[in-house]
């Protein structure tokens, strides 16, 4: 122990004695460790740390998997929910929930709220309590008792000033009074960014067998103690199979339904996990480069300190003792670097979260905590061991007799030189891999951005409204609202066109099975499936979706007119391969009664619109007339020749004039939505680019350091060569060639490793081959150029060695 | 007799001033010296008297601060760095106190180096290198690294490297300084043989005994030539 403290003290003294070395090493270490800690903070909060609910690993989300129809996250009908709730053998409690929009109008300005309709079991499943107040009682799940509401902590603070007397008071949601029964804990927003919760009280009709396939609810459940996700999956799948048999024929085409059980965490974190784990891997490369860099600096110092080491050895220090002393020095260095890295991570975490806070799940939970600090300390110590072990071994092998001999410094090559070279090669190889990765991602994003969308987002303003007030209960009222709003908007100066859709492209989409007149699918044949949305006249025109055949929807397709739809080319190609679709009729799965569920005539065919950024093929889609099937979720799109945002104020005042209690939200230019869809990939790219540039700089600095050190070590040799008649360019060439060889080997190793790891890349890129030759062809010369630049200055120094140095004894 | 000989080098009023940390050191002050072909000049003097500096200037390793240097009738002032390199390579062979072999190159490669810089074709290089190694008696060690040789052997390799390109003059700075007396004797014997064979030599030495091999001895003190003596044989 005493020895150890003495070693630490000595280490600190040595670091103070060589400030240039110490600063260089600390900067490199802080960069490597800081980046690692920052990424780890995010991974820890998002992926590793359990959700903040008791026994959260037992909370699962259940969906139906209708793979044959390309749907893997289908919801449940109320009768299905009841079957699963009552007949399962693996779940302790099951709750159903649905997200809805409602408008809070009792305060000014009116605000659109995201509402979760949840069965009372929802909170016991999560083991969440309300304070002040209470969560829902089972009794409140009965129609008539259900006008109660729970507020999110944020809404309570924002709109009600955190007043505890709110419990028991009444608030108006979309024009209807609800009694507040409680406030949920700070940060609780499940299922996603929810403002208020109301009890799910299914109507008799909703619970009836007739509505078995009206699938509107997702399920949240708590596993019984000791039951694994896989066991629950098995249990529920068996149950689903039994139900398929029981209800065969009742719902044609859905007899292949399966069940998908995931932990709530997997469901919440989703794809982000892949990205984050990928980035954690990438940052490990940066850390390794930093290690190699510092190891090289230490080796250089060990060489300078040969005499000290030899004297220690001559005084009787065993080789183990000397190695330990060097390791202690490395560890001290690493811990100091780690402390600096932690400061850097503090800032880095904020920067990471700031890139895309909306799309990063659990972003509000991300911060440096004890786990991160412990991780950083661990990483620092391991780092110290990794970069310290080679110099330590080297130091322990110094032969005292060797060093005390005069003039034996000439043998600059040897074992240590090879280590140093290998370290540089490793740095270059790692940097190439990161560069190639960032390059591939850039190319992938460009490819995605270039994919034709099928519409023109520039010059389009979009905004959302939910017309949930009882005054819009009737379809006619909804249709009238839409018509009036559009009439007002079209009269605004600078507006070239406007329309309304129930769903924008590049957002959630709803699919529906349908039936083609004159075609009956065989029992096990897949039913036709299509994405559908309701639109007003002018929507497709405002988006500049081209008409291919027939006509667009127009005012003639009003509520009393025959049902009309427009379809996209993909639908024609898939379901009418024999020829024209115009004039053919389709019917949604609402029954066989032509009175209540009439066939819809295809009146026109329009161009395909890309719905999801990464989709290779475009889904069949039909657009129905909004007036013939209105819905409370509206998206207004306005085409203008001006800056779209310049219309926002006018749009707001038109809506106010129409209904002063009606809020709009999510006002964005369409172009911004298009860019958002690249969100998670852009996040990964931005972080990876920072890593790649850091890696490039570290590798270049590493090569500079090695070359510089080599030139210093071999000053005399260059003097001798000059004395023997070498010219400056011989020396320059010699040094540069050596660097180029190192860089070349590094690039070669890096290329091979990149190709070996291309499978990993494939998981995060799209639209470009993970072995894209162009990217690699660019990454290599970039690195080679950096290597040349890094060694040019030391090389030039070598040419300026005075040849007379050869005459001097050392 | 001296007047008939071919004039190789002429130094006139050579001065050399080093400035470090604002301290001026006058390493040489007004040195006049001529060297004829076939001469063996020995330079002696106390430490710091400017012997090495003189040798560096003779060998075009350094440029004087003042005075003129003529090599085979051509003034060296105003030569480009590349021309100086070429002259060093062709006209001058160096032997150093600390041998100055390059540790990473084999004995053979060390000796070959001046010919490489002169761009001599490989076959001819090989012949010349083996001849030079033969002459100093270390041909059997051609593949070894310098570190595997004794001091005496290393200095013999250095001599081979100095003579391999048939330079006009051999410059040696204390060639025996790092050797024991037996090895020192052997190297002196080697230089003696080379001189007999017609080589011109300028050698710095501390050892008055070795200075006796020379045809002429120059004594430096504080950067000036304070005495010049001809060996009995040569003076006649
Ligand atoms: N590059 C240099 N910069 C500054 N001063 C120098 C330099 N080279 C030599 N000197 C100084 O010039 C003077 C002559 O040095 P020089 O090396 O020629 O002496 P020397 O006679 O060879 O000595 P020694 O017998 O110790 O080798 C000394 O005072 C020395 O300190
Ligand atoms: Mg000297």
mmCIF file with all atom_site columns, C-alpha atoms in Angstrom, chain B residues 76-188:
data_model
loop_
_atom_site.group_PDB
_atom_site.id
_atom_site.type_symbol
_atom_site.label_atom_id
_atom_site.label_alt_id
_atom_site.label_comp_id
_atom_site.label_asym_id
_atom_site.label_entity_id
_atom_site.label_seq_id
_atom_site.pdbx_PDB_ins_code
_atom_site.Cartn_x
_atom_site.Cartn_y
_atom_site.Cartn_z
_atom_site.occupancy
_atom_site.B_iso_or_equiv
_atom_site.pdbx_formal_charge
_atom_site.auth_seq_id
_atom_site.auth_comp_id
_atom_site.auth_asym_id
_atom_site.auth_atom_id
_atom_site.pdbx_PDB_model_num
ATOM 1   C CA . UNK B 1 76  ? 32.388 26.387  -52.845 1.00 0.00 ? 76  UNK B CA 1
ATOM 2   C CA . UNK B 1 77  ? 30.560 29.613  -51.960 1.00 0.00 ? 77  UNK B CA 1
ATOM 3   C CA . UNK B 1 78  ? 27.132 29.851  -53.531 1.00 0.00 ? 78  UNK B CA 1
ATOM 4   C CA . UNK B 1 79  ? 26.690 26.113  -54.118 1.00 0.00 ? 79  UNK B CA 1
ATOM 5   C CA . UNK B 1 80  ? 23.110 24.913  -53.730 1.00 0.00 ? 80  UNK B CA 1
ATOM 6   C CA . UNK B 1 81  ? 22.286 22.334  -51.092 1.00 0.00 ? 81  UNK B CA 1
ATOM 7   C CA . UNK B 1 82  ? 21.835 19.723  -53.801 1.00 0.00 ? 82  UNK B CA 1
ATOM 8   C CA . UNK B 1 83  ? 25.261 20.519  -55.348 1.00 0.00 ? 83  UNK B CA 1
ATOM 9   C CA . UNK B 1 84  ? 26.870 20.321  -51.929 1.00 0.00 ? 84  UNK B CA 1
ATOM 10  C CA . UNK B 1 85  ? 25.251 16.922  -51.415 1.00 0.00 ? 85  UNK B CA 1
ATOM 11  C CA . UNK B 1 86  ? 26.632 15.745  -54.729 1.00 0.00 ? 86  UNK B CA 1
ATOM 12  C CA . UNK B 1 87  ? 30.133 16.985  -53.977 1.00 0.00 ? 87  UNK B CA 1
ATOM 13  C CA . UNK B 1 88  ? 30.056 15.406  -50.509 1.00 0.00 ? 88  UNK B CA 1
ATOM 14  C CA . UNK B 1 89  ? 28.993 12.193  -52.082 1.00 0.00 ? 89  UNK B CA 1
ATOM 15  C CA . UNK B 1 90  ? 31.663 12.127  -54.798 1.00 0.00 ? 90  UNK B CA 1
ATOM 16  C CA . UNK B 1 91  ? 34.665 13.896  -53.329 1.00 0.00 ? 91  UNK B CA 1
ATOM 17  C CA . UNK B 1 92  ? 34.582 13.226  -49.631 1.00 0.00 ? 92  UNK B CA 1
ATOM 18  C CA . UNK B 1 93  ? 34.684 10.164  -47.416 1.00 0.00 ? 93  UNK B CA 1
ATOM 19  C CA . UNK B 1 94  ? 33.962 10.491  -43.723 1.00 0.00 ? 94  UNK B CA 1
ATOM 20  C CA . UNK B 1 95  ? 35.153 8.421   -40.788 1.00 0.00 ? 95  UNK B CA 1
ATOM 21  C CA . UNK B 1 96  ? 33.655 9.386   -37.423 1.00 0.00 ? 96  UNK B CA 1
ATOM 22  C CA . UNK B 1 97  ? 34.704 8.888   -33.830 1.00 0.00 ? 97  UNK B CA 1
ATOM 23  C CA . UNK B 1 98  ? 31.431 7.142   -33.014 1.00 0.00 ? 98  UNK B CA 1
ATOM 24  C CA . UNK B 1 99  ? 31.502 5.077   -36.241 1.00 0.00 ? 99  UNK B CA 1
ATOM 25  C CA . UNK B 1 100 ? 28.024 6.378   -37.199 1.00 0.00 ? 100 UNK B CA 1
ATOM 26  C CA . UNK B 1 101 ? 26.871 3.190   -38.850 1.00 0.00 ? 101 UNK B CA 1
ATOM 27  C CA . UNK B 1 102 ? 23.113 3.043   -39.342 1.00 0.00 ? 102 UNK B CA 1
ATOM 28  C CA . UNK B 1 103 ? 21.827 0.467   -36.910 1.00 0.00 ? 103 UNK B CA 1
ATOM 29  C CA . UNK B 1 104 ? 18.911 -0.726  -39.006 1.00 0.00 ? 104 UNK B CA 1
ATOM 30  C CA . UNK B 1 105 ? 21.039 -1.401  -42.076 1.00 0.00 ? 105 UNK B CA 1
ATOM 31  C CA . UNK B 1 106 ? 23.350 -4.381  -42.508 1.00 0.00 ? 106 UNK B CA 1
ATOM 32  C CA . UNK B 1 107 ? 27.087 -3.928  -42.877 1.00 0.00 ? 107 UNK B CA 1
ATOM 33  C CA . UNK B 1 108 ? 26.712 -4.394  -46.618 1.00 0.00 ? 108 UNK B CA 1
ATOM 34  C CA . UNK B 1 109 ? 23.894 -1.829  -46.894 1.00 0.00 ? 109 UNK B CA 1
ATOM 35  C CA . UNK B 1 110 ? 25.816 0.699   -44.826 1.00 0.00 ? 110 UNK B CA 1
ATOM 36  C CA . UNK B 1 111 ? 28.777 0.522   -47.159 1.00 0.00 ? 111 UNK B CA 1
ATOM 37  C CA . UNK B 1 112 ? 26.500 0.595   -50.165 1.00 0.00 ? 112 UNK B CA 1
ATOM 38  C CA . UNK B 1 113 ? 24.758 3.810   -49.091 1.00 0.00 ? 113 UNK B CA 1
ATOM 39  C CA . UNK B 1 114 ? 27.037 6.415   -50.766 1.00 0.00 ? 114 UNK B CA 1
ATOM 40  C CA . UNK B 1 115 ? 26.744 4.491   -54.041 1.00 0.00 ? 115 UNK B CA 1
ATOM 41  C CA . UNK B 1 116 ? 22.961 4.381   -53.692 1.00 0.00 ? 116 UNK B CA 1
ATOM 42  C CA . UNK B 1 117 ? 22.850 8.149   -53.347 1.00 0.00 ? 117 UNK B CA 1
ATOM 43  C CA . UNK B 1 118 ? 25.146 8.401   -56.379 1.00 0.00 ? 118 UNK B CA 1
ATOM 44  C CA . UNK B 1 119 ? 22.692 6.160   -58.327 1.00 0.00 ? 119 UNK B CA 1
ATOM 45  C CA . UNK B 1 120 ? 25.369 3.651   -59.240 1.00 0.00 ? 120 UNK B CA 1
ATOM 46  C CA . UNK B 1 121 ? 23.776 0.581   -60.909 1.00 0.00 ? 121 UNK B CA 1
ATOM 47  C CA . UNK B 1 122 ? 23.330 -2.413  -58.567 1.00 0.00 ? 122 UNK B CA 1
ATOM 48  C CA . UNK B 1 123 ? 25.831 -4.780  -60.216 1.00 0.00 ? 123 UNK B CA 1
ATOM 49  C CA . UNK B 1 124 ? 28.622 -2.237  -60.056 1.00 0.00 ? 124 UNK B CA 1
ATOM 50  C CA . UNK B 1 125 ? 27.600 -1.373  -56.511 1.00 0.00 ? 125 UNK B CA 1
ATOM 51  C CA . UNK B 1 126 ? 27.935 -4.934  -55.426 1.00 0.00 ? 126 UNK B CA 1
ATOM 52  C CA . UNK B 1 127 ? 31.409 -5.289  -56.844 1.00 0.00 ? 127 UNK B CA 1
ATOM 53  C CA . UNK B 1 128 ? 32.638 -2.060  -55.234 1.00 0.00 ? 128 UNK B CA 1
ATOM 54  C CA . UNK B 1 129 ? 31.085 -2.824  -51.851 1.00 0.00 ? 129 UNK B CA 1
ATOM 55  C CA . UNK B 1 130 ? 32.623 -6.310  -51.689 1.00 0.00 ? 130 UNK B CA 1
ATOM 56  C CA . UNK B 1 131 ? 35.997 -4.915  -52.723 1.00 0.00 ? 131 UNK B CA 1
ATOM 57  C CA . UNK B 1 132 ? 35.878 -2.245  -50.017 1.00 0.00 ? 132 UNK B CA 1
ATOM 58  C CA . UNK B 1 133 ? 34.774 -4.784  -47.381 1.00 0.00 ? 133 UNK B CA 1
ATOM 59  C CA . UNK B 1 134 ? 37.593 -7.095  -48.475 1.00 0.00 ? 134 UNK B CA 1
ATOM 60  C CA . UNK B 1 135 ? 40.083 -4.313  -48.154 1.00 0.00 ? 135 UNK B CA 1
ATOM 61  C CA . UNK B 1 136 ? 39.173 -3.693  -44.492 1.00 0.00 ? 136 UNK B CA 1
ATOM 62  C CA . UNK B 1 137 ? 38.828 -7.404  -43.772 1.00 0.00 ? 137 UNK B CA 1
ATOM 63  C CA . UNK B 1 138 ? 35.152 -7.637  -42.737 1.00 0.00 ? 138 UNK B CA 1
ATOM 64  C CA . UNK B 1 139 ? 33.665 -9.119  -45.936 1.00 0.00 ? 139 UNK B CA 1
ATOM 65  C CA . UNK B 1 140 ? 32.539 -12.196 -43.977 1.00 0.00 ? 140 UNK B CA 1
ATOM 66  C CA . UNK B 1 141 ? 30.360 -9.927  -41.820 1.00 0.00 ? 141 UNK B CA 1
ATOM 67  C CA . UNK B 1 142 ? 28.519 -8.315  -44.739 1.00 0.00 ? 142 UNK B CA 1
ATOM 68  C CA . UNK B 1 143 ? 25.093 -9.591  -43.654 1.00 0.00 ? 143 UNK B CA 1
ATOM 69  C CA . UNK B 1 144 ? 25.432 -8.688  -40.010 1.00 0.00 ? 144 UNK B CA 1
ATOM 70  C CA . UNK B 1 145 ? 23.928 -5.657  -38.320 1.00 0.00 ? 145 UNK B CA 1
ATOM 71  C CA . UNK B 1 146 ? 26.422 -3.149  -36.898 1.00 0.00 ? 146 UNK B CA 1
ATOM 72  C CA . UNK B 1 147 ? 25.220 -3.890  -33.376 1.00 0.00 ? 147 UNK B CA 1
ATOM 73  C CA . UNK B 1 148 ? 26.537 -7.440  -33.758 1.00 0.00 ? 148 UNK B CA 1
ATOM 74  C CA . UNK B 1 149 ? 30.088 -6.239  -34.435 1.00 0.00 ? 149 UNK B CA 1
ATOM 75  C CA . UNK B 1 150 ? 32.865 -5.145  -32.114 1.00 0.00 ? 150 UNK B CA 1
ATOM 76  C CA . UNK B 1 151 ? 33.924 -1.509  -32.030 1.00 0.00 ? 151 UNK B CA 1
ATOM 77  C CA . UNK B 1 152 ? 37.043 -2.175  -34.061 1.00 0.00 ? 152 UNK B CA 1
ATOM 78  C CA . UNK B 1 153 ? 35.078 -4.065  -36.677 1.00 0.00 ? 153 UNK B CA 1
ATOM 79  C CA . UNK B 1 154 ? 32.477 -1.301  -36.826 1.00 0.00 ? 154 UNK B CA 1
ATOM 80  C CA . UNK B 1 155 ? 35.132 1.319   -37.448 1.00 0.00 ? 155 UNK B CA 1
ATOM 81  C CA . UNK B 1 156 ? 36.610 -0.837  -40.204 1.00 0.00 ? 156 UNK B CA 1
ATOM 82  C CA . UNK B 1 157 ? 33.175 -0.985  -41.817 1.00 0.00 ? 157 UNK B CA 1
ATOM 83  C CA . UNK B 1 158 ? 33.019 2.812   -41.501 1.00 0.00 ? 158 UNK B CA 1
ATOM 84  C CA . UNK B 1 159 ? 36.373 3.033   -43.293 1.00 0.00 ? 159 UNK B CA 1
ATOM 85  C CA . UNK B 1 160 ? 35.050 0.785   -46.047 1.00 0.00 ? 160 UNK B CA 1
ATOM 86  C CA . UNK B 1 161 ? 32.004 3.061   -46.375 1.00 0.00 ? 161 UNK B CA 1
ATOM 87  C CA . UNK B 1 162 ? 34.274 6.109   -46.586 1.00 0.00 ? 162 UNK B CA 1
ATOM 88  C CA . UNK B 1 163 ? 36.438 4.705   -49.363 1.00 0.00 ? 163 UNK B CA 1
ATOM 89  C CA . UNK B 1 164 ? 33.854 2.785   -51.385 1.00 0.00 ? 164 UNK B CA 1
ATOM 90  C CA . UNK B 1 165 ? 33.111 5.725   -53.690 1.00 0.00 ? 165 UNK B CA 1
ATOM 91  C CA . UNK B 1 166 ? 36.777 6.616   -54.363 1.00 0.00 ? 166 UNK B CA 1
ATOM 92  C CA . UNK B 1 167 ? 36.567 10.083  -52.805 1.00 0.00 ? 167 UNK B CA 1
ATOM 93  C CA . UNK B 1 168 ? 39.204 12.750  -53.378 1.00 0.00 ? 168 UNK B CA 1
ATOM 94  C CA . UNK B 1 169 ? 39.801 13.083  -49.665 1.00 0.00 ? 169 UNK B CA 1
ATOM 95  C CA . UNK B 1 170 ? 39.138 11.085  -46.498 1.00 0.00 ? 170 UNK B CA 1
ATOM 96  C CA . UNK B 1 171 ? 38.110 13.110  -43.468 1.00 0.00 ? 171 UNK B CA 1
ATOM 97  C CA . UNK B 1 172 ? 38.434 11.392  -40.093 1.00 0.00 ? 172 UNK B CA 1
ATOM 98  C CA . UNK B 1 173 ? 37.401 12.906  -36.759 1.00 0.00 ? 173 UNK B CA 1
ATOM 99  C CA . UNK B 1 174 ? 39.170 11.039  -33.974 1.00 0.00 ? 174 UNK B CA 1
ATOM 100 C CA . UNK B 1 175 ? 38.752 7.689   -35.706 1.00 0.00 ? 175 UNK B CA 1
ATOM 101 C CA . UNK B 1 176 ? 40.378 5.887   -32.802 1.00 0.00 ? 176 UNK B CA 1
ATOM 102 C CA . UNK B 1 177 ? 38.701 7.841   -30.036 1.00 0.00 ? 177 UNK B CA 1
ATOM 103 C CA . UNK B 1 178 ? 36.236 5.122   -29.167 1.00 0.00 ? 178 UNK B CA 1
ATOM 104 C CA . UNK B 1 179 ? 38.616 2.204   -29.598 1.00 0.00 ? 179 UNK B CA 1
ATOM 105 C CA . UNK B 1 180 ? 41.072 0.508   -27.335 1.00 0.00 ? 180 UNK B CA 1
ATOM 106 C CA . UNK B 1 181 ? 44.715 0.850   -28.274 1.00 0.00 ? 181 UNK B CA 1
ATOM 107 C CA . UNK B 1 182 ? 44.935 -2.462  -30.115 1.00 0.00 ? 182 UNK B CA 1
ATOM 108 C CA . UNK B 1 183 ? 41.915 -1.731  -32.300 1.00 0.00 ? 183 UNK B CA 1
ATOM 109 C CA . UNK B 1 184 ? 43.063 1.871   -32.651 1.00 0.00 ? 184 UNK B CA 1
ATOM 110 C CA . UNK B 1 185 ? 46.419 0.632   -33.984 1.00 0.00 ? 185 UNK B CA 1
ATOM 111 C CA . UNK B 1 186 ? 44.641 -1.569  -36.481 1.00 0.00 ? 186 UNK B CA 1
ATOM 112 C CA . UNK B 1 187 ? 42.550 1.287   -37.843 1.00 0.00 ? 187 UNK B CA 1
ATOM 113 C CA . UNK B 1 188 ? 45.605 3.507   -38.115 1.00 0.00 ? 188 UNK B CA 1
#
